[in-house]
Amino acid sequence: MKPDEALLAHPWIARVDGTDELVVTADPTALAVRAEPGQPPALGDLVAEHLEHWGEVYDWTYRTGQGAHRPDLDLSGWHATDTGRPLPAGHMAEWADRTAELVLRQQPSHLLELGCGTGMLLHRLHPHLKGYVGTDLAQHVVTRLNGLGLDGVTVVRAAAHEVNGDQVRAALARLGERPDCVLLNSVTQCFPSVQYLAAVLHDAIDLVAPGGSVVVGDVRHSGLLDEHCRLLEPGSADRAAQRAAADTELLLDPATLAAVAASANRPVTISLFAKTLTADTELTRYRFDAVLHVEPRQNPPAEILQWEGLGPDPLAGLASRGEPVRVVGIPNGLFIPGTPAPTGASLRAALAGTDGAVLLDPDDPMRLQVAIPAAAAADSPDALAQVGRPHEPLGAFARARLTEVARRELRRAGLPIPRELTAQIAVGPGRDAVGLTREAADADRAGRLALARMMPAAKERTPRPAPGMTPAAGDRGPRPVPDSALEHLPHAVRRFDEIALRALTRLIAGVAAPGRPRTAEQIMTALSVAPRHEWIVRRWLEVLTAEGLVQRDPAARFEVTDGTTGAGEDAAGLDRACAELGYPEQMATFFRTALARLPELLRDEIMAQALLFPDGDLLTSLSKDQHNVSNTYLNAAMGHLVARAAATRAAPLRVVELGGGAGGSTSAALDGLDALDGLDALNGLGGLGGLGEAKTDYLFTDVSRFFTMAAEERFGDRLRYALLDINADLVAQGAVGGGADVVIAANVLHCARDAGRSLRWIRELLAPGGLVVVTEAIREHYLVLATMQFLLSPREGQPDLGAGDRRGGKGRVFFTGRQLPAELAAAGLRPILELPGAGSPLASPAQHLFVAARI
């Protein structure tokens, strides 16, 4: 028997590569958590083993009784990370008291606590409750707590995901009423993955009474993991990174929690509370509490005040204002010692006697906020939506177990153990925070290398090694283009916007000059706008008004504020901006011609397609837009990510591309896969094999047969081809539900009439551990609004784009701010990676790549 035959017989192992250096790849189903309506979720074997491991740890810890001070303060297992010594009893008593206060602020009457442990919170809460049900994995504490004979208290042995199990259901039935609060305190760090967390929280949200709450307390903040590890490993960045990657607990950030909440079946708002303990310990610095309000009542919006502008006594008088208020931008003094900056404890003291609360800043864990009253702390998941960077311990646990299993299976088969044996899991879900950061950096580097090949001039601005320094082996070819070589991009983007705004202002000035206000309808009549383009003109008027170039009076009439604007040197400026952004000369010609012929475009006397495709060659013309700076960077990054997905999954990697169009993203994906194939061959691994050997199953789709036929002519039998429309159920159209490891949607979501609905259909295509790769503009580009938007005017009888999603059907084609991550999260897709970084000049074109994993 060969080694791969012996190993592939095990259900956890999906792929084996190499000989002397053996790499085994985990089957994603072993790491998956699948929701089962009305039943506990189905757990993959490795997920179940992870939970059993924690159950054994805590059962042993509680049986020893070490740390038990009194019945309501059993601190068994509570030790400081740096010293390993027990945390001070007084500090832990304050910790428990603060958590109990947070829970009681929700005014619960019937409470379910998942993971009640030794009962520290039970003792504090039950006198205020009509009924209490607790669960824990450790039979020892279940028996002990039930033996106390507390009135209205039942404790059962169950895991957190077994809310819908028979034992928990029976205990809840004895409450007589639906729980109005579900509590998980200092429990989530024992969870294996975000997918498991989502299963638990979704069941809790489904269970709780309307207007009730789910309290998720003592959450370790993943955004502070590096900070914590640097403190534990002073002077060694390598050791700090190794410690962070090896952390065995689940750490979260608000964005990840918001993504989980957004995908629940019921409306939820979220309050994020900072720790306000008086002692400066890891429990105070690196943790936070969250309250999920289920089907909450609407509260009036809070006035937002900046901390720096509030004077020497910032909180004085705020409680007496009578209106809700949020104070933001408060630096946390725990992270800047030696300064007068406040801490959670000092802010709590300052709020004494008010109904205020100290909050965690959702975007910066080293900053605080204050809400008065505490109800003003609640945010919608949309307000918190962005890419999350959780730290999931399941990956490291699975790799260790797979290595053990592989060695055992080889011994059983009488085969030699290879010189080196390692295990890997699929890119995406189950990754630690360090790994996610590394994957983003690697994809960014791939994009910058592509720019180096595209932009020869950038080489002159790329720093070379200092004299006497030898370049690294990987730097002997093209070098990644640094930000210093891209500093011209923001100016070019601004020039695009300014040129478009001037052209639109000149057009409107012709019919609504200063002193001659007209309604939108009158303006469109004067311009003879075709009905299908009216939405574009309405959007122009909104943009010009927001930019101060047009003013709107109380009668909803518009007039240009300054009619003197002229063309100036816009034509030459447009050519320069196009060149700087990497557009070929033909695109500059299109933009210039379209701006000059806006009246004819509005009247439908000339079609935008005729300007964009003057020679009738649709594919060649569309390809002109594929090779600008943004698309080159993002396509190469996407190709790298697809290749990494292929390297960490069982062949064949199953890819579905939606809206493939002219094939620019397809080509980049195939380039990435080919490069990986060559690298595997160089390293002596089995790899993917040639694409001609069907080692990758790539389905190219588009709504138009024109594009699928052109792609087939270009790529041949390397791909499969089909017609799919993102505006209809994809599985109903013939796509295989649960049959894709990667779904690519490059510059296609903005064409959806309801992007949220389309994303839910996309989610149904994903197999366990599957990824969605999306590229989209995340702001409105005025040059696109003035020219290419004509290509998106709906046919007669069709609804406007975005009519059913967060764009609101108001003529704005592209998502802005947090909207795209919010749409992904609401569809059950957790954003885990975004490029480019916010501080890079590459962010100025606002074309971004998102990778999301199925929740």
Tab-separated table of C-alpha atoms in Angstrom, residues 537-718:
chain	number	residue	atom	x	y	z
A	537	VAL	CA	-30.048	62.896	-14.401
A	538	ARG	CA	-31.663	62.697	-10.958
A	539	ARG	CA	-28.438	61.253	-9.615
A	540	TRP	CA	-26.388	63.981	-11.303
A	541	LEU	CA	-28.502	66.626	-9.593
A	542	GLU	CA	-28.011	64.981	-6.193
A	543	VAL	CA	-24.252	64.822	-6.677
A	544	LEU	CA	-23.911	68.356	-7.969
A	545	THR	CA	-25.991	69.638	-5.058
A	546	ALA	CA	-23.847	67.719	-2.557
A	547	GLU	CA	-20.723	69.179	-4.174
A	548	GLY	CA	-22.100	72.733	-3.926
A	549	LEU	CA	-22.186	73.258	-7.699
A	550	VAL	CA	-25.980	73.260	-7.812
A	551	GLN	CA	-28.376	74.521	-5.177
A	552	ARG	CA	-31.874	73.273	-4.435
A	553	ASP	CA	-34.563	75.622	-3.128
A	554	PRO	CA	-37.524	74.724	-0.849
A	555	ALA	CA	-39.682	74.183	-3.933
A	556	ALA	CA	-37.316	71.398	-5.100
A	557	ARG	CA	-35.979	73.548	-7.945
A	558	PHE	CA	-32.348	73.415	-8.995
A	559	GLU	CA	-30.008	76.059	-10.346
A	560	VAL	CA	-26.294	76.161	-10.990
A	561	THR	CA	-24.480	78.276	-8.395
A	562	ASP	CA	-21.809	79.483	-10.782
A	563	GLY	CA	-22.360	79.372	-14.514
A	564	THR	CA	-18.875	80.532	-15.464
A	565	THR	CA	-17.221	77.135	-15.376
A	566	GLY	CA	-15.541	76.310	-18.675
A	567	ALA	CA	-13.829	73.398	-20.345
A	568	GLY	CA	-10.352	74.853	-19.852
A	569	GLU	CA	-7.719	72.219	-20.315
A	570	ASP	CA	-9.983	69.330	-19.364
A	571	ALA	CA	-9.282	67.352	-22.527
A	572	ALA	CA	-5.527	67.367	-21.935
A	573	GLY	CA	-6.043	66.767	-18.216
A	574	LEU	CA	-8.243	63.789	-18.964
A	575	ASP	CA	-5.564	62.266	-21.174
A	576	ARG	CA	-2.932	62.727	-18.464
A	577	ALA	CA	-5.160	61.236	-15.760
A	578	CYS	CA	-5.976	58.223	-17.922
A	579	ALA	CA	-2.285	57.626	-18.574
A	580	GLU	CA	-1.439	57.925	-14.875
A	581	LEU	CA	-4.187	55.431	-13.958
A	582	GLY	CA	-3.038	52.993	-16.621
A	583	TYR	CA	-5.932	53.375	-19.064
A	584	PRO	CA	-5.038	52.970	-22.728
A	585	GLU	CA	-5.536	55.843	-25.150
A	586	GLN	CA	-8.813	54.348	-26.432
A	587	MET	CA	-10.445	54.745	-22.989
A	588	ALA	CA	-9.383	58.375	-22.817
A	589	THR	CA	-10.986	58.862	-26.230
A	590	PHE	CA	-14.207	57.262	-24.995
A	591	PHE	CA	-14.381	59.422	-21.853
A	592	ARG	CA	-13.584	62.592	-23.790
A	593	THR	CA	-16.148	61.859	-26.519
A	594	ALA	CA	-18.869	60.841	-24.057
A	595	LEU	CA	-18.476	64.052	-22.036
A	596	ALA	CA	-18.684	66.098	-25.230
A	597	ARG	CA	-21.841	64.286	-26.375
A	598	LEU	CA	-23.856	64.132	-23.179
A	599	PRO	CA	-26.961	65.729	-24.766
A	600	GLU	CA	-27.111	63.068	-27.504
A	601	LEU	CA	-26.520	60.279	-24.982
A	602	LEU	CA	-29.352	61.554	-22.807
A	603	ARG	CA	-31.703	61.688	-25.787
A	604	ASP	CA	-30.688	58.160	-26.859
A	605	GLU	CA	-29.643	59.589	-30.217
A	606	ILE	CA	-26.355	57.852	-29.726
A	607	MET	CA	-25.656	54.805	-27.584
A	608	ALA	CA	-22.793	54.667	-25.092
A	609	GLN	CA	-21.945	51.276	-26.563
A	610	ALA	CA	-21.249	52.937	-29.917
A	611	LEU	CA	-18.721	55.255	-28.276
A	612	LEU	CA	-17.097	52.537	-26.199
A	613	PHE	CA	-16.968	50.030	-29.047
A	614	PRO	CA	-16.427	52.271	-32.101
A	615	ASP	CA	-15.098	49.458	-34.286
A	616	GLY	CA	-17.768	47.006	-33.166
A	617	ASP	CA	-15.198	44.753	-31.513
A	618	LEU	CA	-16.861	44.340	-28.123
A	619	LEU	CA	-14.267	42.090	-26.512
A	620	THR	CA	-11.287	44.154	-27.571
A	621	SER	CA	-12.978	47.321	-26.369
A	622	LEU	CA	-13.922	45.836	-22.991
A	623	SER	CA	-10.378	44.574	-22.549
A	624	LYS	CA	-9.183	48.170	-22.713
A	625	ASP	CA	-10.685	48.719	-19.250
A	626	GLN	CA	-9.117	45.577	-17.784
A	627	HIS	CA	-5.513	46.719	-17.686
A	628	ASN	CA	-5.651	49.894	-15.633
A	629	VAL	CA	-3.717	50.108	-12.375
A	630	SER	CA	-6.589	49.018	-10.105
A	631	ASN	CA	-7.715	46.054	-12.181
A	632	THR	CA	-4.164	44.847	-12.763
A	633	TYR	CA	-3.422	44.928	-9.039
A	634	LEU	CA	-6.723	43.357	-7.936
A	635	ASN	CA	-6.798	40.678	-10.617
A	636	ALA	CA	-3.303	39.513	-9.721
A	637	ALA	CA	-4.178	39.487	-6.019
A	638	MET	CA	-7.311	37.518	-6.825
A	639	GLY	CA	-5.326	35.037	-8.932
A	640	HIS	CA	-2.948	34.511	-6.029
A	641	LEU	CA	-5.840	33.863	-3.629
A	642	VAL	CA	-7.457	31.365	-6.002
A	643	ALA	CA	-4.123	29.573	-6.311
A	644	ARG	CA	-3.740	29.439	-2.543
A	645	ALA	CA	-7.246	28.018	-2.266
A	646	ALA	CA	-6.266	25.335	-4.775
A	647	ALA	CA	-3.107	24.525	-2.833
A	648	THR	CA	-5.060	23.889	0.372
A	649	ARG	CA	-8.006	21.915	-0.970
A	650	ALA	CA	-8.509	18.496	-2.441
A	651	ALA	CA	-8.268	18.540	-6.229
A	652	PRO	CA	-10.145	19.462	-8.232
A	653	LEU	CA	-10.647	22.964	-6.938
A	654	ARG	CA	-14.198	23.860	-7.933
A	655	VAL	CA	-14.464	27.446	-9.171
A	656	VAL	CA	-17.593	29.234	-10.379
A	657	GLU	CA	-17.100	32.644	-11.987
A	658	LEU	CA	-20.178	34.831	-12.322
A	659	GLY	CA	-20.363	37.595	-14.918
A	660	GLY	CA	-17.087	36.551	-16.525
A	661	GLY	CA	-17.518	39.093	-19.342
A	662	ALA	CA	-14.378	39.679	-21.370
A	663	GLY	CA	-12.392	37.227	-19.232
A	664	GLY	CA	-9.939	39.539	-17.506
A	665	SER	CA	-10.489	37.997	-14.070
A	666	THR	CA	-10.641	34.532	-15.612
A	667	SER	CA	-7.238	34.983	-17.166
A	668	ALA	CA	-5.783	36.209	-13.860
A	669	ALA	CA	-7.231	33.216	-11.984
A	670	LEU	CA	-5.801	30.795	-14.522
A	671	ASP	CA	-2.433	32.548	-14.393
A	672	GLY	CA	-2.404	32.080	-10.625
A	673	LEU	CA	-3.294	28.403	-10.939
A	674	ASP	CA	-0.664	27.833	-13.635
A	675	ALA	CA	1.988	29.516	-11.484
A	676	LEU	CA	1.067	27.275	-8.556
A	677	ASP	CA	1.210	24.210	-10.766
A	678	GLY	CA	4.702	25.148	-11.906
A	679	LEU	CA	5.826	25.815	-8.335
A	680	ASP	CA	4.531	22.437	-7.153
A	681	ALA	CA	6.384	20.708	-9.982
A	682	LEU	CA	9.567	22.589	-9.043
A	683	ASN	CA	9.186	21.506	-5.408
A	684	GLY	CA	8.526	17.888	-6.330
A	685	LEU	CA	4.941	17.881	-5.032
A	686	GLY	CA	2.038	16.220	-6.726
A	687	GLY	CA	0.348	19.568	-6.999
A	688	LEU	CA	-2.637	20.295	-9.116
A	689	GLY	CA	-1.390	18.778	-12.309
A	690	GLY	CA	-1.974	20.487	-15.618
A	691	LEU	CA	-5.305	22.167	-16.074
A	692	GLY	CA	-5.761	20.050	-19.163
A	693	GLU	CA	-5.904	17.056	-16.821
A	694	ALA	CA	-9.079	18.486	-15.257
A	695	LYS	CA	-7.400	19.009	-11.892
A	696	THR	CA	-9.372	22.253	-11.593
A	697	ASP	CA	-13.058	22.383	-12.358
A	698	TYR	CA	-13.621	25.974	-13.521
A	699	LEU	CA	-17.115	27.024	-14.592
A	700	PHE	CA	-17.154	30.294	-16.554
A	701	THR	CA	-20.596	31.927	-16.627
A	702	ASP	CA	-22.203	35.080	-17.894
A	703	VAL	CA	-25.719	36.291	-18.576
A	704	SER	CA	-24.876	36.600	-22.293
A	705	ARG	CA	-24.058	33.759	-24.651
A	706	PHE	CA	-21.844	36.213	-26.547
A	707	PHE	CA	-19.367	36.214	-23.652
A	708	THR	CA	-19.505	32.486	-22.946
A	709	MET	CA	-18.868	31.711	-26.620
A	710	ALA	CA	-15.992	34.191	-26.769
A	711	ALA	CA	-14.514	32.706	-23.583
A	712	GLU	CA	-14.783	29.203	-25.019
A	713	GLU	CA	-12.898	30.329	-28.098
A	714	ARG	CA	-10.229	31.921	-25.920
A	715	PHE	CA	-9.813	29.327	-23.143
A	716	GLY	CA	-11.025	26.156	-24.852
A	717	ASP	CA	-11.537	23.007	-22.821
A	718	ARG	CA	-9.676	24.355	-19.811
